[in-house]
Amino acid sequence: MIVGVVGKIAAGKTTVARFFEERGFCRVSCSDPLIDLLTHNVSDYSWIPELPEKAEPTRERLIEFGKYLKEKYGGDVLIRLAVDKKRNCRNIVIDGVRSREEIEAIKRLGGKVIYVEARPEIRFERLVKRKASKDKGIRSFEDFKSVDDAEERLYHTSELKGLADYVIVNEGTLEELREKVERIIEEVAGKV
């Protein structure tokens, strides 16, 4: 079974994916193949589209290289690479799905898609708390809104909600989120 997790910045995608991982799913992010290709860490793949010049995987480089790969090899290339990386796993959860083509690829493989959402104020609060290196340029709510709006223009994330099999509103506690995810795991596990 393949499960894809979609949502805006700091909505809780990785947390949802980790709950699946705790239940035996192999977790992989759509950005993992990009990071692996940029850092030349490709031993987990049975195929690679091409190896770019070795570079630090900054948010900007990941976006730029991802756009290039999708234009050259198809909008589902990151899903194909992520599934290939975890090809020895029976169940895979893919964090950070960002396009209609990626969702369609997951569904073609018999998978399900979860859309995770939360209000911008809550997402900004989470982003500040997580202190991820990729977020270091975001210092204020205005910065956050600017990056969030740019990602929306680039990926049209909110339009993907209608393609999801499940929608999770993640504005409560971690335990409330876990309960919502557990219900979905029980349902999809029955289809495995």
mmCIF file of C-alpha atoms in Angstrom:
data_model
loop_
_atom_site.group_PDB
_atom_site.id
_atom_site.type_symbol
_atom_site.label_atom_id
_atom_site.label_comp_id
_atom_site.label_asym_id
_atom_site.label_seq_id
_atom_site.Cartn_x
_atom_site.Cartn_y
_atom_site.Cartn_z
ATOM 1 C CA MET A 1 0.000 0.000 0.000
ATOM 2 C CA ILE A 2 1.220 3.489 -0.825
ATOM 3 C CA VAL A 3 -0.090 6.514 1.052
ATOM 4 C CA GLY A 4 0.746 10.053 -0.056
ATOM 5 C CA VAL A 5 0.562 13.027 2.313
ATOM 6 C CA VAL A 6 -0.187 16.490 0.890
ATOM 7 C CA GLY A 7 -0.463 19.873 2.589
ATOM 8 C CA LYS A 8 0.947 23.341 3.010
ATOM 9 C CA ILE A 9 4.103 24.272 4.931
ATOM 10 C CA ALA A 10 3.986 23.107 8.589
ATOM 11 C CA ALA A 11 0.477 21.625 8.286
ATOM 12 C CA GLY A 12 1.700 18.381 9.883
ATOM 13 C CA LYS A 13 2.585 16.227 6.858
ATOM 14 C CA THR A 14 5.738 14.761 8.377
ATOM 15 C CA THR A 15 4.008 14.079 11.702
ATOM 16 C CA VAL A 16 1.234 12.206 9.875
ATOM 17 C CA ALA A 17 3.847 10.245 7.910
ATOM 18 C CA ARG A 18 5.702 9.382 11.138
ATOM 19 C CA PHE A 19 2.508 7.939 12.633
ATOM 20 C CA PHE A 20 2.315 5.636 9.580
ATOM 21 C CA GLU A 21 6.005 4.803 10.041
ATOM 22 C CA GLU A 22 5.328 3.805 13.659
ATOM 23 C CA ARG A 23 2.792 1.318 12.294
ATOM 24 C CA GLY A 24 5.324 -0.326 9.957
ATOM 25 C CA PHE A 25 5.169 1.827 6.831
ATOM 26 C CA CYS A 26 8.477 2.861 5.241
ATOM 27 C CA ARG A 27 8.575 6.668 5.231
ATOM 28 C CA VAL A 28 10.050 8.649 2.368
ATOM 29 C CA SER A 29 9.685 12.291 1.389
ATOM 30 C CA CYS A 30 9.243 13.546 -2.166
ATOM 31 C CA SER A 31 12.303 15.695 -1.537
ATOM 32 C CA ASP A 32 14.466 12.672 -0.551
ATOM 33 C CA PRO A 33 15.285 11.721 -4.173
ATOM 34 C CA LEU A 34 16.187 15.347 -4.917
ATOM 35 C CA ILE A 35 18.472 15.523 -1.871
ATOM 36 C CA ASP A 36 20.000 12.150 -2.762
ATOM 37 C CA LEU A 37 20.678 13.184 -6.359
ATOM 38 C CA LEU A 38 22.129 16.573 -5.366
ATOM 39 C CA THR A 39 24.417 14.939 -2.775
ATOM 40 C CA HIS A 40 25.205 11.923 -5.020
ATOM 41 C CA ASN A 41 23.830 9.512 -2.398
ATOM 42 C CA VAL A 42 22.167 7.191 -4.918
ATOM 43 C CA SER A 43 22.969 3.631 -3.784
ATOM 44 C CA ASP A 44 19.309 2.981 -2.771
ATOM 45 C CA TYR A 45 17.999 3.419 -6.326
ATOM 46 C CA SER A 46 17.702 0.883 -9.127
ATOM 47 C CA TRP A 47 17.599 3.780 -11.627
ATOM 48 C CA ILE A 48 18.359 7.494 -11.632
ATOM 49 C CA PRO A 49 17.216 9.912 -14.319
ATOM 50 C CA GLU A 50 20.500 11.863 -14.227
ATOM 51 C CA LEU A 51 23.115 12.976 -11.730
ATOM 52 C CA PRO A 52 23.475 16.749 -11.407
ATOM 53 C CA GLU A 53 26.586 18.533 -10.250
ATOM 54 C CA LYS A 54 27.038 17.838 -6.527
ATOM 55 C CA ALA A 55 25.487 20.673 -4.482
ATOM 56 C CA GLU A 56 24.083 21.578 -1.068
ATOM 57 C CA PRO A 57 20.335 20.763 -1.048
ATOM 58 C CA THR A 58 18.903 24.180 -0.125
ATOM 59 C CA ARG A 59 15.142 24.810 -0.420
ATOM 60 C CA GLU A 60 15.793 26.905 -3.560
ATOM 61 C CA ARG A 61 17.964 24.218 -5.214
ATOM 62 C CA LEU A 62 15.441 21.499 -4.370
ATOM 63 C CA ILE A 63 12.616 23.498 -5.962
ATOM 64 C CA GLU A 64 14.697 24.373 -9.033
ATOM 65 C CA PHE A 65 16.016 20.826 -9.574
ATOM 66 C CA GLY A 66 12.577 19.328 -8.900
ATOM 67 C CA LYS A 67 10.983 21.582 -11.541
ATOM 68 C CA TYR A 68 13.711 20.608 -14.014
ATOM 69 C CA LEU A 69 13.271 16.856 -13.415
ATOM 70 C CA LYS A 70 9.481 17.093 -13.699
ATOM 71 C CA GLU A 71 9.715 19.003 -16.989
ATOM 72 C CA LYS A 72 12.234 16.527 -18.446
ATOM 73 C CA TYR A 73 11.003 13.198 -17.006
ATOM 74 C CA GLY A 74 7.324 13.791 -16.193
ATOM 75 C CA GLY A 75 5.362 15.248 -13.298
ATOM 76 C CA ASP A 76 5.391 11.916 -11.455
ATOM 77 C CA VAL A 77 9.199 11.424 -11.491
ATOM 78 C CA LEU A 78 9.618 12.082 -7.749
ATOM 79 C CA ILE A 79 6.948 9.500 -6.880
ATOM 80 C CA ARG A 80 8.627 6.954 -9.157
ATOM 81 C CA LEU A 81 11.984 7.665 -7.509
ATOM 82 C CA ALA A 82 10.557 7.606 -3.959
ATOM 83 C CA VAL A 83 8.810 4.272 -4.596
ATOM 84 C CA ASP A 84 11.994 2.908 -6.175
ATOM 85 C CA LYS A 85 14.058 3.971 -3.148
ATOM 86 C CA LYS A 86 11.650 2.020 -0.891
ATOM 87 C CA ARG A 87 10.974 -0.789 -3.392
ATOM 88 C CA ASN A 88 11.755 -3.472 -0.795
ATOM 89 C CA CYS A 89 8.968 -2.221 1.485
ATOM 90 C CA ARG A 90 5.457 -3.606 1.410
ATOM 91 C CA ASN A 91 3.863 -0.373 2.677
ATOM 92 C CA ILE A 92 5.170 3.106 1.882
ATOM 93 C CA VAL A 93 4.096 6.542 3.116
ATOM 94 C CA ILE A 94 5.261 9.454 0.961
ATOM 95 C CA ASP A 95 5.530 12.808 2.705
ATOM 96 C CA GLY A 96 5.415 16.094 0.792
ATOM 97 C CA VAL A 97 3.361 15.185 -2.279
ATOM 98 C CA ARG A 98 2.921 18.446 -4.182
ATOM 99 C CA SER A 99 1.162 18.047 -7.517
ATOM 100 C CA ARG A 100 -1.785 16.596 -9.365
ATOM 101 C CA GLU A 101 0.602 14.333 -11.339
ATOM 102 C CA GLU A 102 2.099 12.977 -8.110
ATOM 103 C CA ILE A 103 -1.356 12.285 -6.653
ATOM 104 C CA GLU A 104 -2.432 10.571 -9.887
ATOM 105 C CA ALA A 105 0.735 8.423 -9.820
ATOM 106 C CA ILE A 106 -0.015 7.294 -6.257
ATOM 107 C CA LYS A 107 -3.596 6.439 -7.194
ATOM 108 C CA ARG A 108 -2.423 4.544 -10.316
ATOM 109 C CA LEU A 109 -0.333 2.413 -7.956
ATOM 110 C CA GLY A 110 -3.479 1.683 -5.911
ATOM 111 C CA GLY A 111 -2.553 4.143 -3.174
ATOM 112 C CA LYS A 112 -4.465 6.659 -1.093
ATOM 113 C CA VAL A 113 -3.857 10.365 -0.515
ATOM 114 C CA ILE A 114 -4.285 12.368 2.696
ATOM 115 C CA TYR A 115 -4.551 16.170 2.665
ATOM 116 C CA VAL A 116 -3.474 17.813 5.937
ATOM 117 C CA GLU A 117 -4.558 21.374 6.666
ATOM 118 C CA ALA A 118 -4.350 24.002 9.387
ATOM 119 C CA ARG A 119 -4.824 27.774 9.595
ATOM 120 C CA PRO A 120 -1.773 29.901 8.632
ATOM 121 C CA GLU A 121 -1.337 31.237 12.190
ATOM 122 C CA ILE A 122 -1.105 27.702 13.586
ATOM 123 C CA ARG A 123 1.287 26.608 10.837
ATOM 124 C CA PHE A 124 3.553 29.608 11.469
ATOM 125 C CA GLU A 125 3.641 28.827 15.191
ATOM 126 C CA ARG A 126 4.678 25.232 14.403
ATOM 127 C CA LEU A 127 7.319 26.357 11.926
ATOM 128 C CA VAL A 128 8.906 28.628 14.542
ATOM 129 C CA LYS A 129 8.903 25.770 17.090
ATOM 130 C CA ARG A 130 10.477 23.201 14.753
ATOM 131 C CA LYS A 131 13.519 25.402 13.986
ATOM 132 C CA ALA A 132 14.336 23.490 10.770
ATOM 133 C CA SER A 133 17.382 24.712 8.848
ATOM 134 C CA LYS A 134 15.319 24.930 5.649
ATOM 135 C CA ASP A 135 13.074 27.504 7.398
ATOM 136 C CA LYS A 136 15.851 29.800 8.686
ATOM 137 C CA GLY A 137 14.930 32.593 6.237
ATOM 138 C CA ILE A 138 11.451 32.836 7.779
ATOM 139 C CA ARG A 139 11.634 35.254 10.712
ATOM 140 C CA SER A 140 8.151 36.781 10.857
ATOM 141 C CA PHE A 141 4.557 35.911 10.028
ATOM 142 C CA GLU A 142 4.903 38.180 6.961
ATOM 143 C CA ASP A 143 7.929 36.127 5.804
ATOM 144 C CA PHE A 144 5.925 32.952 6.368
ATOM 145 C CA LYS A 145 2.944 34.260 4.399
ATOM 146 C CA SER A 146 5.268 35.277 1.570
ATOM 147 C CA VAL A 147 6.844 31.794 1.354
ATOM 148 C CA ASP A 148 3.448 30.109 1.811
ATOM 149 C CA ASP A 149 1.907 32.228 -0.968
ATOM 150 C CA ALA A 150 4.885 31.528 -3.271
ATOM 151 C CA GLU A 151 4.493 27.775 -2.703
ATOM 152 C CA GLU A 152 0.755 28.057 -3.389
ATOM 153 C CA ARG A 153 1.465 29.824 -6.692
ATOM 154 C CA LEU A 154 4.071 27.204 -7.588
ATOM 155 C CA TYR A 155 2.233 24.026 -6.517
ATOM 156 C CA HIS A 156 -1.470 25.102 -6.191
ATOM 157 C CA THR A 157 -1.548 23.016 -3.009
ATOM 158 C CA SER A 158 -5.020 24.080 -1.901
ATOM 159 C CA GLU A 159 -6.471 22.818 -5.209
ATOM 160 C CA LEU A 160 -5.115 19.339 -4.425
ATOM 161 C CA LYS A 161 -7.458 18.987 -1.451
ATOM 162 C CA GLY A 162 -10.282 17.924 -3.782
ATOM 163 C CA LEU A 163 -8.174 15.021 -5.104
ATOM 164 C CA ALA A 164 -7.458 13.574 -1.661
ATOM 165 C CA ASP A 165 -9.125 10.443 -0.309
ATOM 166 C CA TYR A 166 -8.930 11.844 3.230
ATOM 167 C CA VAL A 167 -8.746 15.375 4.661
ATOM 168 C CA ILE A 168 -7.359 15.944 8.147
ATOM 169 C CA VAL A 169 -7.827 19.286 9.898
ATOM 170 C CA ASN A 170 -4.783 19.458 12.158
ATOM 171 C CA GLU A 171 -5.496 22.277 14.585
ATOM 172 C CA GLY A 172 -5.687 20.367 17.861
ATOM 173 C CA THR A 173 -3.322 18.349 20.003
ATOM 174 C CA LEU A 174 -0.845 15.740 18.841
ATOM 175 C CA GLU A 175 -3.050 13.051 20.397
ATOM 176 C CA GLU A 176 -6.098 14.282 18.447
ATOM 177 C CA LEU A 177 -4.050 14.112 15.257
ATOM 178 C CA ARG A 178 -2.833 10.619 16.135
ATOM 179 C CA GLU A 179 -6.443 9.441 16.633
ATOM 180 C CA LYS A 180 -7.454 10.787 13.207
ATOM 181 C CA VAL A 181 -4.463 9.133 11.551
ATOM 182 C CA GLU A 182 -5.026 5.830 13.383
ATOM 183 C CA ARG A 183 -8.570 5.655 11.965
ATOM 184 C CA ILE A 184 -7.162 6.096 8.433
ATOM 185 C CA ILE A 185 -4.411 3.517 9.043
ATOM 186 C CA GLU A 186 -7.026 1.001 10.190
ATOM 187 C CA GLU A 187 -9.056 1.640 7.057
ATOM 188 C CA VAL A 188 -6.151 1.447 4.575
ATOM 189 C CA ALA A 189 -4.532 -1.485 6.398
ATOM 190 C CA GLY A 190 -7.683 -3.463 5.680
ATOM 191 C CA LYS A 191 -6.981 -2.953 1.971
ATOM 192 C CA VAL A 192 -3.369 -4.161 2.185
#
